[in-house]
CSV table of C-alpha atoms in Angstrom, one decimal:
chain,number,residue,atom,x,y,z
Z,21,MET,CA,234.3,-11.3,320.3
Z,22,ASN,CA,233.1,-10.1,316.9
Z,23,PRO,CA,235.2,-12.1,314.0
Z,24,LYS,CA,237.3,-9.2,312.9
Z,25,THR,CA,238.6,-8.7,316.4
Z,26,GLN,CA,239.2,-12.3,317.0
Z,27,LYS,CA,241.2,-12.6,313.7
Z,28,ALA,CA,243.4,-9.6,314.6
Z,29,ILE,CA,244.7,-10.8,318.1
Z,30,GLN,CA,245.3,-14.3,316.7
Z,31,GLU,CA,247.3,-12.9,314.1
Z,32,LEU,CA,249.3,-10.5,315.9
Z,33,GLU,CA,249.9,-13.4,318.8
Z,34,LYS,CA,251.7,-15.5,316.2
Z,35,PHE,CA,253.4,-12.4,314.4
Z,36,VAL,CA,255.2,-11.5,318.2
Z,37,SER,CA,255.1,-15.2,319.4
Z,38,THR,CA,256.7,-16.8,316.2
Z,39,PRO,CA,260.9,-15.9,315.7
Z,40,LEU,CA,262.0,-14.7,312.1
Z,41,ALA,CA,264.0,-17.7,311.4
Z,42,GLU,CA,260.9,-20.1,311.6
Z,43,THR,CA,258.7,-17.7,309.8
Z,44,LEU,CA,261.1,-17.8,307.0
Z,45,GLU,CA,261.7,-21.5,307.1
Z,46,GLN,CA,257.6,-21.7,305.9
Z,47,HIS,CA,258.4,-22.3,302.7
Z,48,GLN,CA,260.6,-25.7,303.2
Z,49,LYS,CA,257.2,-27.3,305.1
Z,50,THR,CA,254.5,-26.1,302.7
Z,51,THR,CA,255.2,-25.7,299.2
Z,52,PRO,CA,254.2,-22.2,297.7
Z,53,GLN,CA,252.0,-23.5,295.0
Z,54,GLU,CA,249.4,-25.0,297.8
Z,55,ILE,CA,249.0,-21.7,299.4
Z,56,ALA,CA,248.6,-19.9,296.2
Z,57,ILE,CA,245.9,-22.3,295.1
Z,58,ASN,CA,244.0,-22.1,297.9
Z,59,LEU,CA,244.3,-18.5,298.3
Z,60,PHE,CA,242.6,-18.8,294.7
Z,61,LYS,CA,240.0,-20.6,295.9
Z,62,THR,CA,239.3,-18.1,298.9
Z,63,VAL,CA,239.1,-15.6,296.9
Z,64,ALA,CA,236.9,-16.9,294.2
Z,65,ALA,CA,234.3,-17.7,296.9
Z,66,THR,CA,234.4,-14.5,299.2
Z,67,VAL,CA,235.3,-11.8,296.6
Z,68,PRO,CA,232.3,-10.4,294.3
Z,69,ALA,CA,234.6,-8.8,291.8
Z,70,TYR,CA,236.8,-11.9,291.4
Z,71,LYS,CA,233.5,-13.9,291.3
Z,72,ALA,CA,232.2,-11.9,288.8
Z,73,PHE,CA,236.1,-11.6,286.7
Z,74,LEU,CA,235.8,-15.4,286.9
Z,75,ALA,CA,232.5,-15.6,285.1
Z,76,SER,CA,233.3,-13.3,282.2
Z,77,HIS,CA,236.0,-15.4,281.2
Z,78,HIS,CA,233.5,-18.5,282.0
Z,79,ILE,CA,236.0,-20.3,284.3
Z,80,ASN,CA,234.7,-22.6,286.7
Z,81,PRO,CA,236.6,-22.2,290.4
Z,82,ALA,CA,236.2,-25.9,290.8
Z,83,THR,CA,238.5,-27.0,288.0
Z,84,ILE,CA,241.4,-25.4,289.4
Z,85,GLN,CA,243.3,-28.0,291.1
Z,86,THR,CA,246.7,-27.9,290.3
Z,87,LEU,CA,249.5,-25.0,289.4
Z,88,ALA,CA,249.2,-26.1,285.6
Z,89,ASP,CA,245.9,-25.2,286.2
Z,90,PHE,CA,246.7,-22.2,288.2
Z,91,GLN,CA,248.9,-20.8,285.7
Z,92,LYS,CA,246.5,-20.8,283.0
Z,93,LEU,CA,244.2,-17.7,284.9
Z,94,PRO,CA,243.7,-14.8,283.1
Z,95,VAL,CA,246.2,-12.2,284.5
Z,96,ILE,CA,244.6,-9.4,286.3
Z,97,CYS,CA,245.9,-5.9,286.1
Z,98,LYS,CA,244.4,-2.1,286.9
Z,99,GLU,CA,242.5,-1.8,283.6
Z,100,ASN,CA,240.8,-5.5,283.4
Z,101,TYR,CA,239.8,-5.6,287.0
Z,102,ILE,CA,240.6,-3.0,289.6
Z,103,SER,CA,239.4,-0.1,287.6
Z,104,LEU,CA,236.2,-2.1,286.6
Z,105,TYR,CA,234.7,-2.5,289.7
Z,106,THR,CA,233.7,-0.7,292.8
Z,107,LEU,CA,235.8,-0.8,295.9
Z,108,PRO,CA,233.7,-2.7,298.2
Z,109,GLU,CA,233.4,-5.2,295.5
Z,110,LEU,CA,236.9,-5.9,295.3
Z,111,CYS,CA,236.9,-6.3,298.9
Z,112,LYS,CA,236.5,-9.8,300.9
Z,113,ASP,CA,232.9,-10.2,301.1
Z,114,GLY,CA,232.0,-6.7,299.3
Z,115,ILE,CA,232.7,-5.2,302.7
Z,116,LEU,CA,234.9,-2.3,302.5
Z,117,GLY,CA,234.4,-2.0,306.2
Z,118,SER,CA,236.3,-5.2,306.7
Z,119,CYS,CA,239.5,-3.0,306.1
Z,120,ASP,CA,240.5,-0.6,308.5
Z,121,MET,CA,242.8,1.6,306.9
Z,122,ILE,CA,243.1,3.2,303.3
Z,123,ALA,CA,246.5,4.3,301.2
Z,124,ALA,CA,246.3,6.2,297.8
Z,125,SER,CA,248.6,5.6,294.6
Z,126,SER,CA,248.4,8.0,291.7
Z,127,GLY,CA,248.2,7.3,288.2
Z,128,SER,CA,248.8,8.9,284.8
Z,129,THR,CA,246.7,11.4,285.4
Z,130,GLY,CA,247.0,12.3,289.1
Z,131,LYS,CA,243.6,10.6,289.6
Z,132,PRO,CA,244.4,8.3,292.9
Z,133,THR,CA,243.7,4.6,293.0
Z,134,PHE,CA,242.8,3.7,296.5
Z,135,TRP,CA,244.1,0.4,298.0
Z,136,PRO,CA,242.1,-0.7,301.6
Z,137,ARG,CA,243.9,-3.0,304.0
Z,138,PHE,CA,243.3,-4.1,307.7
Z,139,PHE,CA,246.0,-4.9,310.2
Z,140,THR,CA,246.5,-8.7,309.7
Z,141,ASP,CA,248.1,-7.2,306.1
Z,142,GLU,CA,250.7,-5.0,307.9
Z,143,LEU,CA,251.5,-8.1,309.8
Z,144,GLN,CA,252.7,-10.2,307.7
Z,145,ILE,CA,254.8,-7.1,305.8
Z,146,ALA,CA,256.0,-6.3,309.0
Z,147,THR,CA,258.1,-9.4,308.3
Z,148,ARG,CA,260.0,-7.8,305.6
Z,149,PHE,CA,261.1,-5.0,307.9
Z,150,GLU,CA,261.8,-7.6,310.8
Z,151,GLN,CA,264.2,-9.3,308.4
Z,152,ILE,CA,265.9,-6.1,307.6
Z,153,PHE,CA,265.9,-4.8,311.2
Z,154,HIS,CA,266.8,-8.6,312.9
Z,155,ASP,CA,269.6,-9.4,309.9
Z,156,SER,CA,271.2,-6.5,309.0
Z,157,PHE,CA,270.5,-3.7,311.4
Z,158,ASP,CA,271.1,-6.1,314.9
Z,159,ALA,CA,267.7,-4.0,316.3
Z,160,ASP,CA,267.4,-6.4,318.7
Z,161,ASN,CA,270.5,-6.0,320.7
Z,162,LYS,CA,270.5,-2.5,319.8
Z,163,SER,CA,268.2,0.6,321.0
Z,164,THR,CA,267.3,2.0,317.6
Z,165,LEU,CA,265.5,5.5,316.4
Z,166,ALA,CA,263.5,4.9,312.9
Z,167,ILE,CA,263.2,8.3,311.4
Z,168,ILE,CA,260.7,7.9,309.0
Z,169,CYS,CA,261.3,10.1,305.8
Z,170,PHE,CA,258.8,8.7,303.5
Z,171,THR,CA,255.8,11.1,302.6
Z,172,LEU,CA,253.3,11.3,305.1
Z,173,GLY,CA,249.3,11.3,304.5
Z,174,THR,CA,247.1,8.7,302.1
Z,175,TRP,CA,250.7,8.1,300.2
Z,176,VAL,CA,251.5,4.2,301.0
Z,177,GLY,CA,255.0,4.5,302.2
Z,178,GLY,CA,255.2,6.8,305.3
Z,179,MET,CA,251.8,5.5,307.4
Z,180,PHE,CA,252.8,1.3,306.3
Z,181,THR,CA,256.2,2.3,307.4
Z,182,THR,CA,255.3,3.8,310.6
Z,183,ASN,CA,252.9,1.0,311.5
Z,184,CYS,CA,255.3,-1.4,310.6
Z,185,CYS,CA,258.0,-0.1,312.6
Z,186,ARG,CA,255.9,0.0,315.6
Z,187,TYR,CA,254.8,-3.6,315.2
Z,188,LEU,CA,258.3,-4.7,315.7
Z,189,ALA,CA,258.3,-2.4,319.1
Z,190,THR,CA,255.5,-4.7,319.8
Z,191,LYS,CA,257.3,-7.8,319.5
Z,192,GLY,CA,260.1,-6.3,321.9
Z,193,TYR,CA,262.4,-5.0,319.5
Z,194,PRO,CA,263.8,-1.5,321.3
Z,195,ILE,CA,262.5,0.3,318.5
Z,196,THR,CA,261.4,3.8,318.7
Z,197,VAL,CA,259.8,6.0,315.9
Z,198,ILE,CA,259.3,9.1,314.8
Z,199,THR,CA,258.1,10.7,312.3
Z,200,PRO,CA,258.9,13.9,310.1
Z,201,GLY,CA,257.9,12.7,306.9
Z,202,ASN,CA,259.7,14.3,303.9
Z,203,ASN,CA,260.5,17.5,305.9
Z,204,LYS,CA,264.7,17.9,305.7
Z,205,THR,CA,265.0,20.6,308.2
Z,206,GLU,CA,262.7,18.4,310.8
Z,207,ILE,CA,264.5,15.2,309.7
Z,208,LEU,CA,268.1,16.4,310.7
Z,209,ARG,CA,266.7,18.4,313.8
Z,210,VAL,CA,265.6,15.1,315.2
Z,211,VAL,CA,268.7,13.5,314.3
Z,212,GLN,CA,270.9,16.0,316.1
Z,213,GLU,CA,268.7,16.1,319.1
Z,214,LEU,CA,267.8,12.6,319.5
Z,215,GLY,CA,270.0,10.4,317.7
Z,216,GLY,CA,272.5,10.1,320.5
Z,217,ASN,CA,270.3,8.8,322.7
Z,218,PHE,CA,270.3,5.8,320.4
Z,219,GLU,CA,273.3,3.2,319.6
Z,220,GLN,CA,272.1,3.5,315.9
Z,221,VAL,CA,269.5,5.7,313.7
Z,222,VAL,CA,267.7,4.0,310.7
Z,223,LEU,CA,266.9,6.4,308.1
Z,224,LEU,CA,263.9,5.6,305.9
Z,225,GLY,CA,262.6,7.1,302.5
Z,226,TYR,CA,263.3,7.4,298.7
Z,227,PRO,CA,267.3,7.1,297.9
Z,228,PRO,CA,267.9,10.1,296.4
Z,229,PHE,CA,266.0,12.2,299.4
Z,230,LEU,CA,267.9,10.3,301.9
Z,231,LYS,CA,271.3,11.4,299.9
Z,232,ASP,CA,269.9,15.2,299.7
Z,233,VAL,CA,269.2,14.6,303.3
Z,234,ILE,CA,272.6,13.5,304.3
Z,235,ASP,CA,274.7,16.0,302.0
Z,236,THR,CA,272.8,18.8,303.4
Z,237,GLY,CA,273.8,17.3,307.0
Z,238,ILE,CA,277.6,17.5,306.0
Z,239,THR,CA,276.8,21.2,304.4
Z,240,ASN,CA,275.4,22.1,308.1
Z,241,GLY,CA,278.5,20.1,309.7
Z,242,LEU,CA,276.4,17.2,310.8
Z,243,GLN,CA,279.0,14.5,311.9
Z,244,TRP,CA,276.6,11.4,310.5
Z,245,GLN,CA,279.1,8.8,312.0
Z,246,GLN,CA,278.5,9.6,315.2
Z,247,TYR,CA,274.8,8.3,315.0
Z,248,HIS,CA,275.9,4.4,313.2
Z,249,ILE,CA,273.1,5.1,310.3
Z,250,LYS,CA,271.4,2.5,308.6
Z,251,LEU,CA,269.3,3.3,305.5
Z,252,VAL,CA,266.3,1.5,304.6
Z,253,MET,CA,265.4,2.5,300.7
Z,254,ALA,CA,262.4,1.8,298.7
Z,255,GLY,CA,261.1,3.1,295.1
Z,256,GLU,CA,263.7,3.3,292.5
Z,257,VAL,CA,266.7,1.1,291.4
Z,258,PHE,CA,270.2,3.0,292.4
Z,259,SER,CA,273.7,1.9,291.3
Z,260,GLU,CA,276.2,0.3,293.8
Z,261,GLU,CA,278.6,2.9,293.4
Z,262,TRP,CA,275.9,5.3,294.5
Z,263,ARG,CA,275.6,3.2,297.8
Z,264,SER,CA,279.2,3.8,298.2
Z,265,LEU,CA,279.2,6.7,297.7
Z,266,VAL,CA,276.2,7.2,300.5
Z,267,GLY,CA,277.9,4.7,302.2
Z,268,GLU,CA,281.2,7.4,302.9
Z,269,ARG,CA,279.3,9.9,303.5
Z,270,ILE,CA,277.5,8.6,306.7
Z,271,GLY,CA,280.5,6.5,307.8
Z,272,SER,CA,279.2,3.0,307.1
Z,273,GLU,CA,281.7,0.0,307.8
Z,274,ASN,CA,279.8,-2.6,306.0
Z,275,PRO,CA,277.3,-1.6,303.1
Z,276,CYS,CA,276.1,-5.2,303.2
Z,277,TYR,CA,274.6,-4.6,306.8
Z,278,ASP,CA,274.2,-0.8,306.5
Z,279,PHE,CA,271.6,-0.5,304.2
Z,280,ALA,CA,268.3,-2.3,302.4
Z,281,SER,CA,266.3,-1.3,299.6
Z,282,MET,CA,262.4,-2.9,299.4
Z,283,TYR,CA,260.9,-4.2,296.5
Z,284,GLY,CA,256.9,-3.0,297.4
Z,285,THR,CA,253.7,-1.3,295.6
Z,286,ALA,CA,250.4,0.5,296.9
Z,287,ASP,CA,248.7,-2.5,295.5
Z,288,ALA,CA,250.1,-5.1,297.9
Z,289,GLY,CA,253.0,-3.4,300.4
Z,290,VAL,CA,256.2,-5.2,300.4
Z,291,LEU,CA,256.7,-7.9,297.7
Z,292,GLY,CA,260.5,-8.7,298.8
Z,293,ASN,CA,263.6,-6.5,300.4
Z,294,GLU,CA,267.5,-6.8,300.0
Z,295,THR,CA,269.7,-8.9,302.1
Z,296,PRO,CA,272.9,-9.0,303.3
Z,297,LEU,CA,272.9,-11.8,300.5
Z,298,SER,CA,271.6,-10.0,297.9
Z,299,ILE,CA,273.6,-6.9,298.6
Z,300,CYS,CA,277.0,-8.9,298.4
Z,301,ILE,CA,275.8,-10.7,295.0
Z,302,ARG,CA,274.6,-7.5,293.6
Z,303,ARG,CA,278.1,-5.6,294.7
Z,304,PHE,CA,279.8,-8.7,293.2
Z,305,LEU,CA,278.3,-8.5,289.8
Z,306,ALA,CA,278.2,-4.5,290.1
Z,307,ALA,CA,282.0,-5.3,290.1
Z,308,ASN,CA,281.9,-8.0,287.0
Z,309,PRO,CA,279.5,-6.9,284.3
Z,310,LYS,CA,280.1,-10.0,282.6
Z,311,ALA,CA,278.4,-11.8,284.7
Z,312,ALA,CA,275.7,-9.3,285.7
Z,313,LYS,CA,275.0,-10.1,282.0
Z,314,ALA,CA,275.2,-13.4,281.6
Z,315,LEU,CA,272.7,-13.7,284.6
Z,316,PHE,CA,270.5,-10.8,283.6
Z,317,SER,CA,270.5,-10.8,280.3
Z,318,GLU,CA,270.9,-7.2,280.2
Z,319,SER,CA,273.6,-4.8,280.0
Z,320,ARG,CA,272.0,-2.8,283.3
Z,321,LEU,CA,271.7,-3.7,287.1
Z,322,PRO,CA,268.6,-4.5,288.5
Z,323,THR,CA,267.3,-4.2,291.8
Z,324,LEU,CA,268.1,-7.9,293.2
Z,325,VAL,CA,266.1,-8.7,296.7
Z,326,GLN,CA,264.8,-12.2,298.7
Z,327,TYR,CA,261.2,-12.8,298.6
Z,328,ASP,CA,259.4,-15.0,301.0
Z,329,PRO,CA,257.2,-17.4,298.2
Z,330,CYS,CA,254.7,-18.2,301.1
Z,331,SER,CA,253.6,-14.5,301.4
Z,332,ARG,CA,253.9,-13.3,297.8
Z,333,PHE,CA,253.7,-16.1,295.2
Z,334,PHE,CA,255.6,-14.6,292.2
Z,335,GLU,CA,255.7,-16.0,288.3
Z,336,VAL,CA,257.1,-15.0,285.0
Z,337,GLU,CA,255.5,-14.0,281.5
Z,338,ASN,CA,257.0,-12.8,278.8
Z,339,GLY,CA,259.6,-10.9,281.5
Z,340,ARG,CA,257.1,-9.5,283.2
Z,341,LEU,CA,256.5,-10.1,286.8
Z,342,ILE,CA,253.2,-11.6,287.8
Z,343,PHE,CA,252.3,-12.2,291.6
Z,344,SER,CA,249.4,-13.7,294.0
Z,345,GLY,CA,248.9,-12.5,297.7
Z,346,ASN,CA,246.7,-12.1,300.3
Z,347,ASN,CA,245.7,-8.1,300.5
Z,348,GLY,CA,243.2,-5.9,301.9
Z,349,ILE,CA,242.3,-6.4,297.7
Z,350,PRO,CA,243.6,-9.7,297.6
Z,351,LEU,CA,245.6,-10.4,294.2
Z,352,ILE,CA,245.5,-13.6,292.0
Z,353,ARG,CA,248.1,-13.1,289.0
Z,354,TYR,CA,248.1,-9.5,289.5
Z,355,ASN,CA,250.4,-8.2,286.8
Z,356,ILE,CA,252.2,-4.7,288.2
Z,357,LEU,CA,253.8,-3.9,285.2
Z,358,ASP,CA,257.3,-4.7,286.2
Z,359,HIS,CA,259.9,-6.0,284.0
Z,360,GLY,CA,262.3,-8.5,285.5
Z,361,GLY,CA,262.9,-12.3,286.8
Z,362,LEU,CA,263.2,-15.2,289.6
Z,363,ILE,CA,266.4,-17.0,290.5
Z,364,THR,CA,266.3,-19.9,293.0
Z,365,TYR,CA,268.7,-19.9,295.9
Z,366,GLU,CA,270.6,-22.8,294.5
Z,367,GLU,CA,270.3,-21.5,290.9
Z,368,MET,CA,271.8,-18.9,292.2
Z,369,VAL,CA,275.0,-20.3,294.8
Z,370,LYS,CA,275.3,-22.6,291.5
Z,371,PHE,CA,275.7,-19.8,289.1
Z,372,LEU,CA,278.1,-17.5,290.7
Z,373,ALA,CA,280.2,-20.9,291.7
Z,374,GLU,CA,280.8,-21.0,288.3
Z,375,TRP,CA,282.1,-17.0,288.5
Z,376,GLY,CA,284.3,-18.5,291.4
Z,377,PHE,CA,282.5,-16.7,293.8
Z,378,ASP,CA,281.1,-18.0,297.4
Z,379,PRO,CA,279.2,-14.8,298.8
Z,380,VAL,CA,278.0,-17.0,302.1
Z,381,ALA,CA,281.2,-17.3,302.8
Z,382,GLU,CA,281.9,-13.7,301.7
Z,383,LEU,CA,279.7,-12.7,304.5
Z,384,GLY,CA,281.2,-15.0,307.0
Z,385,GLU,CA,279.2,-16.3,310.5
Z,386,ASN,CA,276.7,-13.2,310.1
Z,387,ARG,CA,273.0,-12.9,309.8
Z,388,GLY,CA,270.9,-12.6,306.9
Z,389,ILE,CA,271.9,-15.8,305.0
Z,390,HIS,CA,268.7,-17.5,304.2
Z,391,GLN,CA,267.7,-20.0,301.4
Z,392,LEU,CA,265.1,-17.4,299.9
Z,393,PRO,CA,264.5,-16.9,296.1
Z,394,PHE,CA,265.2,-14.0,294.5
Z,395,VAL,CA,263.6,-11.3,292.2
Z,396,TYR,CA,265.3,-9.1,290.2
Z,397,VAL,CA,263.3,-5.7,289.1
Z,398,PHE,CA,264.0,-3.3,285.9
Z,399,GLY,CA,261.5,-1.2,287.0
Z,400,ARG,CA,257.8,-0.7,285.0
Z,401,ALA,CA,257.4,-2.1,281.9
Z,402,ASN,CA,255.1,0.9,280.9
Z,403,PHE,CA,257.6,3.5,280.1
Z,404,THR,CA,257.4,5.6,283.5
Z,405,VAL,CA,260.7,6.8,284.9
Z,406,SER,CA,260.7,6.5,289.1
Z,407,TYR,CA,262.0,9.8,290.4
Z,408,PHE,CA,262.2,9.9,294.3
Z,409,GLY,CA,259.7,7.1,294.6
Z,410,ALA,CA,257.1,9.1,292.4
Z,411,ASN,CA,256.5,7.4,288.5
Z,412,ILE,CA,256.8,10.0,286.6
Z,413,TYR,CA,254.7,9.3,283.0
Z,414,PRO,CA,255.5,10.3,279.6
Z,415,GLU,CA,251.7,11.3,279.3
Z,416,ASN,CA,252.2,14.1,282.0
Z,417,VAL,CA,255.2,15.5,279.7
Z,418,THR,CA,253.3,15.8,276.7
Z,419,VAL,CA,250.6,17.7,277.9
Z,420,GLY,CA,253.4,20.6,279.2
Z,421,LEU,CA,254.9,20.6,275.3
Z,422,GLU,CA,251.5,20.9,273.7
Z,423,GLN,CA,250.5,24.5,275.1
Z,424,PRO,CA,249.7,27.0,272.8
Z,425,ILE,CA,253.4,28.6,271.5
Z,426,ILE,CA,255.3,25.9,272.6
Z,427,ARG,CA,253.3,23.3,270.6
Z,428,GLU,CA,254.7,25.5,267.4
Z,429,TRP,CA,258.1,25.0,268.1
Z,430,VAL,CA,258.5,21.1,268.8
Z,431,THR,CA,257.3,17.7,267.1
Z,432,GLY,CA,256.1,16.5,270.2
Z,433,LYS,CA,259.0,13.9,270.6
Z,434,PHE,CA,261.0,14.3,273.8
Z,435,VAL,CA,263.2,11.8,275.8
Z,436,LEU,CA,262.4,11.4,279.6
Z,437,GLN,CA,264.8,10.1,281.9
Z,438,VAL,CA,266.4,10.8,285.2
Z,439,LYS,CA,270.2,11.2,285.2
Z,440,GLU,CA,273.0,11.4,288.0
Z,441,ASP,CA,275.6,14.4,288.3
Z,442,GLN,CA,279.2,14.1,289.1
Z,443,ASP,CA,278.4,13.9,292.7
Z,444,LYS,CA,275.6,11.7,292.3
Z,445,ASN,CA,272.5,13.8,292.8
Z,446,ARG,CA,269.5,12.9,290.3
Z,447,PHE,CA,267.7,15.2,288.3
Z,448,LEU,CA,264.8,15.0,285.8
Z,449,SER,CA,266.3,15.7,282.4
Z,450,VAL,CA,263.9,15.9,279.4
Z,451,ALA,CA,265.4,16.1,276.0
Z,452,VAL,CA,262.7,17.7,273.1
Z,453,GLU,CA,263.0,17.4,269.8
Z,454,LEU,CA,262.5,20.9,267.9
Z,455,ALA,CA,260.4,21.6,265.3
Z,456,PRO,CA,261.5,21.8,261.5
Z,457,GLY,CA,263.7,25.2,261.3
Z,458,VAL,CA,263.2,25.9,264.9
Z,459,GLU,CA,266.1,27.2,267.0
Z,460,GLY,CA,266.5,26.4,270.3
Z,461,SER,CA,267.2,30.0,272.6
Z,462,ILE,CA,267.4,30.4,276.4
Z,463,GLU,CA,263.9,31.9,276.1
Z,464,LYS,CA,262.3,28.8,274.7
Z,465,THR,CA,264.3,26.8,276.9
Z,466,ALA,CA,262.8,28.3,280.0
Z,467,THR,CA,259.3,28.5,278.9
Z,468,ILE,CA,259.2,24.4,277.8
Z,469,THR,CA,260.7,24.1,281.3
Z,470,ASN,CA,258.1,26.0,283.2
Z,471,SER,CA,255.0,24.2,281.3
Z,472,ILE,CA,256.6,20.6,281.5
Z,473,LEU,CA,257.0,21.4,285.4
Z,474,ALA,CA,253.2,23.0,286.1
Z,475,GLN,CA,251.9,20.2,284.0
Z,476,LEU,CA,253.6,18.0,286.3
Z,477,LEU,CA,252.8,19.0,289.7
Z,478,ARG,CA,249.0,19.6,288.0
Z,479,LEU,CA,248.5,16.2,286.6
Z,480,ASN,CA,250.8,14.2,288.7
Z,481,SER,CA,250.1,14.3,292.6
Z,482,GLU,CA,253.3,11.8,293.5
Z,483,PHE,CA,255.6,13.9,291.8
Z,484,ALA,CA,254.0,16.8,293.5
Z,485,ASN,CA,253.9,15.4,297.0
Z,486,TYR,CA,257.3,13.1,296.8
Z,487,VAL,CA,259.5,15.0,295.1
Z,488,PRO,CA,260.9,18.0,297.0
Z,489,VAL,CA,260.8,21.3,295.7
Z,490,GLU,CA,264.1,21.8,294.8
Z,491,TYR,CA,264.4,18.7,292.8
Z,492,GLN,CA,261.2,19.3,290.8
Z,493,THR,CA,262.6,21.4,287.8
Z,494,PRO,CA,263.3,19.0,285.0
Z,495,GLN,CA,266.5,20.6,283.2
Z,496,VAL,CA,265.5,21.0,279.4
Z,497,GLU,CA,268.1,20.4,276.6
Z,498,LEU,CA,266.3,21.3,273.2
Z,499,LYS,CA,267.9,19.2,270.4
Z,500,PRO,CA,267.4,19.8,266.4
Z,501,THR,CA,265.0,17.7,264.8
Z,502,GLY,CA,266.5,14.2,263.8
Z,503,ASP,CA,269.5,14.7,266.6
Z,504,ALA,CA,270.8,11.4,265.9
Z,505,GLU,CA,271.5,10.9,269.6
Z,506,TYR,CA,268.2,11.3,270.7
Z,507,PHE,CA,265.6,11.5,267.6
Z,508,PRO,CA,267.3,9.5,265.3
Z,509,VAL,CA,265.3,9.3,261.8
Z,510,GLY,CA,263.4,6.3,260.8
Z,511,VAL,CA,263.6,4.6,263.9
Z,512,LYS,CA,260.7,4.2,266.5
Z,513,HIS,CA,260.8,6.3,269.3
Z,514,ARG,CA,260.8,5.9,272.8
Z,515,TYR,CA,259.9,8.5,275.3
Z,516,THR,CA,262.0,7.4,278.4
Z,517,ARG,CA,265.2,6.1,278.8
Z,518,ASN,CA,266.7,3.7,282.0
């Protein structure tokens, strides 16, 4: 039997036979630091790109023996590592064929970065899905229809999620998977024609898209309550007010157990996931902004998830999250440009006690309470905004404002942000600064809107594929030069706002 086949069989057998609780308790028996150092040694010995990277920094792998040594290793990112080597060089033994699937993520120019992976890489991510389906949805005891509402194709979300849900079915969960992708009409048809055959229906997709599906269903007379809907989400931060509103519309009786958001990337799959415990804590913090500010040092609420330190080893440098993990392209001290931080389980419990809150008591004798560390994520630190799971870059908007005629009307400054209307529907907002002496008009607004939209569709393939057509057109506001709210004079300009 060839080694690749043997590895696949061994890892599948291990996944199928190991209870979830045992997997999640591994960090209490093996130190995550040891796992990270051993991963480094393996990658340094077997991945040609990383060998060359270390050599270029005059680093002898044999000198990396302790956590302190490990933390002195240079941080890698797309620019200084991924983009400098060929795809085979980034893989183990320099063989792209050691992986069996490739996904794509889109950069600011729309040119995709390819991320290969092997079956066993998906199995470790499947544990994150198992946490949600087991601990939150009780899916080992309930027949479950999992409807994949992420975009299908080369984009990472749809196919990765589909595979992981099928692995849970292989493990014995009574889960059936169907893949309409982000076709809203087909999703609603699936729910109505198949949902009644199952004890619960799980919709997996980007938060604003799932809300749109739910609202459209209500408009069409669909009674969501009868299907016992659960939601699995990824891609962006949302408010607890949003969760409550959507919960009301699907008939949710316990938001802590009916929702779960995942923190993941095309680079490395799922890094962490919401648990009933993390949701319970986040809802308390949303209702107590002083406590949230004390915990996160900011006046905004980040995504809060728990993670398995034996699967992904996190560090924080200058407020940015850095992780190490084994994938099709193994990553050592990788900067994904996310701003956030880490909190141990013990630190979290102690902090909440000081504010008079006990989330474990609040949840009662229920599943979903594991002594795993927390990671919180404010989002990308490189000034992108996330919209329907697509990273929207200021550079895309800039091109739209640089077109003939338009460039004569504007200064080039703008503010890009995702806003919510009164019904909690998201839309892409662009405030644009007019050049001195130029007055706004309906015609100018329409021309600029069309130009920005055309460039977003041209340059950003995630935007074109992830965002439903009816939500793609940005809402443009033209502001006078030096507008106090958006373009104050003498202040360093920021092109995005959260």
